[in-house]
Structure formats: C-alpha cells, structure tokens
Short mmCIF file of C-alpha atoms in Angstrom, two decimals:
data_model
loop_
_atom_site.label_atom_id
_atom_site.label_comp_id
_atom_site.label_asym_id
_atom_site.label_seq_id
_atom_site.Cartn_x
_atom_site.Cartn_y
_atom_site.Cartn_z
CA MET A 745 -4.97 12.89 2.02
CA ASP A 746 -4.85 9.27 3.08
CA PRO A 747 -5.01 8.86 6.89
CA PHE A 748 -2.43 6.07 6.83
CA LEU A 749 0.25 8.35 5.34
CA THR A 750 1.42 10.75 7.99
CA ASN A 751 4.23 12.73 6.35
CA GLU A 752 4.64 14.82 3.23
CA LYS A 753 7.05 12.44 1.54
CA ALA A 754 4.66 9.50 1.93
CA GLN A 755 1.77 11.60 0.59
CA ARG A 756 3.91 12.73 -2.34
CA ASP A 757 4.81 9.15 -3.21
CA TYR A 758 1.20 8.02 -2.99
CA GLN A 759 0.09 10.72 -5.41
CA LEU A 760 2.81 9.60 -7.82
CA VAL A 761 1.72 5.97 -7.44
CA LEU A 762 -1.87 6.94 -8.26
CA ALA A 763 -0.73 8.91 -11.31
CA ALA A 764 1.43 6.03 -12.55
CA ARG A 765 -1.04 3.24 -11.75
CA ASP A 766 -4.32 4.87 -12.75
CA ARG A 767 -3.24 7.16 -15.57
CA GLY A 768 -0.05 5.56 -16.84
CA ASP A 769 1.83 8.81 -16.17
CA GLN A 770 5.39 8.15 -17.35
CA ARG A 771 6.72 11.17 -15.47
CA ALA A 772 5.33 9.74 -12.23
CA TYR A 773 7.19 6.48 -12.85
CA ALA A 774 10.37 8.45 -13.56
CA ASP A 775 9.98 10.52 -10.38
CA LEU A 776 9.52 7.45 -8.18
CA MET A 777 12.64 5.91 -9.69
CA ARG A 778 14.59 9.15 -9.30
CA TYR A 779 13.70 9.40 -5.61
CA TYR A 780 14.56 5.81 -4.70
CA ARG A 781 17.05 4.42 -7.21
CA GLU A 782 20.15 5.38 -5.23
CA PRO A 783 19.07 4.00 -1.81
CA ILE A 784 17.78 0.82 -3.46
CA TYR A 785 21.11 0.44 -5.27
CA LEU A 786 23.00 0.96 -2.01
CA MET A 787 20.99 -1.70 -0.22
CA LEU A 788 21.54 -4.21 -3.03
CA LEU A 789 25.24 -3.35 -3.19
CA ARG A 790 25.53 -4.22 0.48
CA MET A 791 23.75 -7.51 -0.14
CA THR A 792 25.66 -8.61 -3.25
CA HIS A 793 28.98 -6.77 -2.87
CA SER A 794 28.89 -6.35 -6.64
CA PRO A 795 28.25 -2.98 -8.31
CA VAL A 796 27.28 -4.74 -11.54
CA ASP A 797 24.77 -7.09 -9.88
CA ALA A 798 23.40 -4.28 -7.71
CA ASP A 799 22.83 -2.11 -10.77
CA ASP A 800 20.99 -4.91 -12.60
CA LEU A 801 18.94 -5.87 -9.56
CA THR A 802 17.95 -2.25 -8.97
CA ILE A 803 16.42 -1.98 -12.44
CA GLU A 804 14.74 -5.38 -12.07
CA ALA A 805 13.32 -4.48 -8.65
CA PHE A 806 11.76 -1.30 -9.99
CA GLY A 807 10.30 -3.22 -12.91
CA LYS A 808 8.83 -5.77 -10.54
CA ALA A 809 7.41 -3.09 -8.26
CA PHE A 810 5.90 -1.11 -11.12
CA ARG A 811 4.21 -4.25 -12.47
CA GLN A 812 2.69 -4.83 -9.01
CA LEU A 813 1.48 -1.27 -8.36
CA SER A 814 -2.12 -2.48 -8.42
CA SER A 815 -1.40 -4.45 -5.23
CA TYR A 816 0.02 -1.47 -3.32
CA THR A 817 -2.11 -0.09 -0.49
CA PRO A 818 -1.28 2.97 1.64
CA GLN A 819 -1.32 1.04 4.93
CA ASN A 820 2.44 1.07 4.39
CA THR A 821 4.45 3.83 2.77
CA PHE A 822 5.54 3.28 -0.81
CA ALA A 823 9.16 3.36 0.35
CA THR A 824 8.61 0.48 2.80
CA TRP A 825 6.74 -1.52 0.16
CA LEU A 826 9.41 -0.87 -2.48
CA PHE A 827 12.34 -1.77 -0.22
CA SER A 828 10.59 -5.00 0.77
CA ILE A 829 10.25 -5.99 -2.89
CA ALA A 830 13.86 -5.04 -3.64
CA SER A 831 15.32 -6.84 -0.62
CA ASN A 832 13.36 -10.02 -1.41
CA HIS A 833 14.54 -9.77 -5.02
CA GLY A 834 18.13 -9.49 -3.80
CA ILE A 835 17.76 -12.52 -1.55
CA ASP A 836 16.30 -14.55 -4.41
CA PHE A 837 19.24 -13.57 -6.61
CA ILE A 838 21.77 -14.62 -3.96
CA ARG A 839 20.05 -17.97 -3.57
CA ARG A 840 20.02 -18.51 -7.33
CA GLN A 841 23.73 -17.83 -7.43
CA HIS A 842 24.26 -20.53 -4.76
CA MET A 843 25.94 -17.97 -2.56
CA ARG A 844 25.77 -18.21 1.21
CA LEU A 845 23.48 -15.51 2.52
CA VAL A 846 25.31 -13.30 4.96
CA PRO A 847 23.28 -13.46 8.18
CA LEU A 848 21.78 -10.10 9.08
CA ASN A 849 19.56 -9.35 12.01
CA SER A 850 18.53 -6.18 10.23
CA MET A 851 19.53 -3.94 7.39
CA SER A 852 19.01 -0.21 7.49
CA VAL A 853 18.98 2.01 4.44
CA THR A 854 18.86 5.73 4.96
CA ASP A 855 17.02 7.90 2.46
CA GLU A 856 17.88 11.41 3.56
CA ASP A 857 15.84 11.92 6.76
CA ASP A 858 14.10 8.53 6.74
CA ALA A 859 15.47 5.18 7.89
CA TYR A 860 14.00 1.93 6.68
CA GLU A 861 14.73 -1.27 8.57
CA TYR A 862 14.08 -4.76 7.29
CA PRO A 863 14.41 -7.78 9.58
CA PHE A 864 15.94 -10.89 8.04
CA PRO A 865 15.17 -14.21 9.68
CA SER A 866 18.51 -15.83 10.43
CA ASP A 867 20.53 -17.37 13.22
CA ASP A 868 23.28 -15.42 14.89
CA PRO A 869 26.42 -15.42 12.73
CA THR A 870 29.12 -17.90 13.56
CA PRO A 871 32.77 -16.79 13.76
CA GLU A 872 33.30 -18.27 10.29
CA GLU A 873 30.40 -16.26 8.87
CA GLU A 874 31.68 -13.08 10.51
CA LEU A 875 35.04 -13.74 8.88
CA ILE A 876 33.36 -14.14 5.48
CA THR A 877 31.59 -10.83 5.97
CA ARG A 878 34.83 -9.05 6.88
CA GLN A 879 36.58 -10.61 3.90
CA ARG A 880 33.85 -9.46 1.52
CA ASP A 881 33.97 -5.94 2.95
CA LYS A 882 37.73 -5.93 2.46
CA ILE A 883 37.33 -7.05 -1.17
CA VAL A 884 34.92 -4.19 -1.87
CA ARG A 885 37.24 -1.67 -0.21
CA ASP A 886 40.23 -3.04 -2.11
CA LEU A 887 38.34 -2.56 -5.38
CA VAL A 888 37.44 0.99 -4.45
CA ASP A 889 41.08 1.69 -3.55
CA ARG A 890 42.01 0.94 -7.17
CA LEU A 891 39.99 3.90 -8.39
CA ALA A 892 41.56 7.26 -9.14
CA PRO A 893 41.66 9.48 -6.01
CA ARG A 894 38.73 11.72 -7.02
CA TYR A 895 36.48 8.73 -7.67
CA ARG A 896 37.72 6.82 -4.61
CA ARG A 897 36.98 9.76 -2.34
CA ILE A 898 33.45 10.30 -3.62
CA VAL A 899 32.58 6.56 -3.50
CA ASN A 900 33.81 6.35 0.10
CA MET A 901 31.77 9.39 1.06
CA ARG A 902 28.59 8.04 -0.56
CA TYR A 903 28.69 4.30 0.18
CA PHE A 904 30.83 3.97 3.29
CA ASP A 905 30.23 7.29 5.06
CA GLU A 906 26.63 7.27 3.71
CA LEU A 907 26.54 10.98 2.92
CA SER A 908 23.80 12.40 0.73
CA TYR A 909 24.54 13.92 -2.68
CA GLU A 910 24.01 17.36 -1.19
CA GLU A 911 26.40 16.71 1.71
CA ILE A 912 29.08 15.47 -0.67
CA ALA A 913 28.66 18.48 -2.94
CA LYS A 914 28.96 20.81 0.04
CA GLN A 915 32.03 19.12 1.49
CA LEU A 916 33.84 18.96 -1.85
CA ASN A 917 32.58 22.36 -2.96
CA ILE A 918 31.42 21.02 -6.34
CA PRO A 919 28.05 21.16 -8.15
CA LEU A 920 25.44 18.53 -7.31
CA GLY A 921 25.40 17.38 -10.94
CA THR A 922 29.15 16.74 -10.82
CA VAL A 923 28.67 14.50 -7.78
CA LYS A 924 26.12 12.37 -9.65
CA ILE A 925 28.24 12.18 -12.80
CA GLN A 926 31.36 11.16 -10.89
CA LEU A 927 29.48 8.48 -8.92
CA ARG A 928 28.03 7.08 -12.13
CA ARG A 929 31.49 7.03 -13.70
CA ALA A 930 32.97 5.42 -10.59
CA ARG A 931 30.40 2.59 -10.76
CA LEU A 932 31.29 1.96 -14.40
CA LEU A 933 34.99 1.87 -13.52
CA LEU A 934 34.35 -0.58 -10.69
CA ALA A 935 32.44 -2.80 -13.10
CA GLU A 936 35.39 -2.72 -15.49
CA ILE A 937 37.82 -3.60 -12.69
CA ILE A 938 35.67 -6.56 -11.63
CA LYS A 939 35.34 -7.72 -15.24
CA SER A 940 39.10 -7.57 -15.77
CA GLN A 941 39.68 -9.55 -12.61
CA LYS A 942 37.32 -12.29 -13.78
CA HIS A 943 39.12 -12.49 -17.11
CA SER A 944 42.49 -12.80 -15.38
CA LEU A 945 41.44 -15.76 -13.27
#
C-alpha cells in the first residue's frame, strides 16, 4: 500500500496503473477507462458545449494519459492526475479553435463520492462573458429539448442534475444497462442534430 494513497479507490487505481504500465495489462487499461470515461466526458462537455468534441477529446485525453503513465507518481491520485491532463487538453483544443475561453474560477466534476476541483487562472467574468455563458447553456438545453422525451429525461438527469447511473436506474426503475445504452444513443442523436444544424447554415 502506498502511503500517499489514503482511500480504497486511489489504491485500486494505482494497482491498475502498475498493471498497465509495468505489464501492459490491457484489462487494466480498460478498467481505468471504464471508471473515468463518463466523468471525463462530462467535464469536457461542460468546457466545449459540444457532445461530438467532448467525445473525441475524451478518447484523446485517455490516449495522452496512457502514453504518459511512466510519469505518474502516487503523490497525487490517478483521478487528479487524469483530470488535470484532460482539462489541459480541453483548454488546448478551445484555444486551437480560436474560441473564447469561458472564465472559470473552478470546475468541479463529481465521480460518485469523490469531487475533483481544478482551478483555472482567469479574471472575473465581465457581464458580456456571463451573457455568453448563459447563451451557450441555453443552446445546449435547446438541443437536448429536441430529443425524444425518454432520451431528454435521461440526459437531463445525468448531465444537468448530475445523477449517477445507479441513481437514474433507481428513479426510472430500469436496468443499469438500459441507462447506459440510452445515454449512448442520446449522445449520438445530439451529434446528428448538431451536424444537421451545421449543414443548414
């Protein structure tokens, strides 16, 4: 047990990192991605306001992190290290797209019982910047409102109410696997809506 890692989840992740890094264990890579893909996606969705970009950036961030596993040390939890890589990757993407970075004093992403906070150096938002943020949030909500009711409800519960898969399954009284399938389908539908909008411009 590493003395820097004080909870079971951190110890679990570290053992998976060792298996992936030192032995090339493909199952360990898959487990790390399974545990953190959804919260990483949610963080990047908040940053980009684009399900398509968030999906792509999530895969890229994991690839970047996995290539840098040799540099990971347990002074920080794997989750903290991974979210730092993913958030920096998202910021780089926004800059490359010549988009104005929405000022954030902090961004919190909840992974079940853990909360990860990442400070972003920025000035306080001006009224114009706050308006841009509200407009972007409205655009995302308007897109979600175009989904069929069953998909709209489950997307709102996951990404706006920030409920876990298990909480959604319990509230809707449906299997956990159905929740994951419907969320995956909803993301694909959102991507199609966005694509059709671009083509109509």
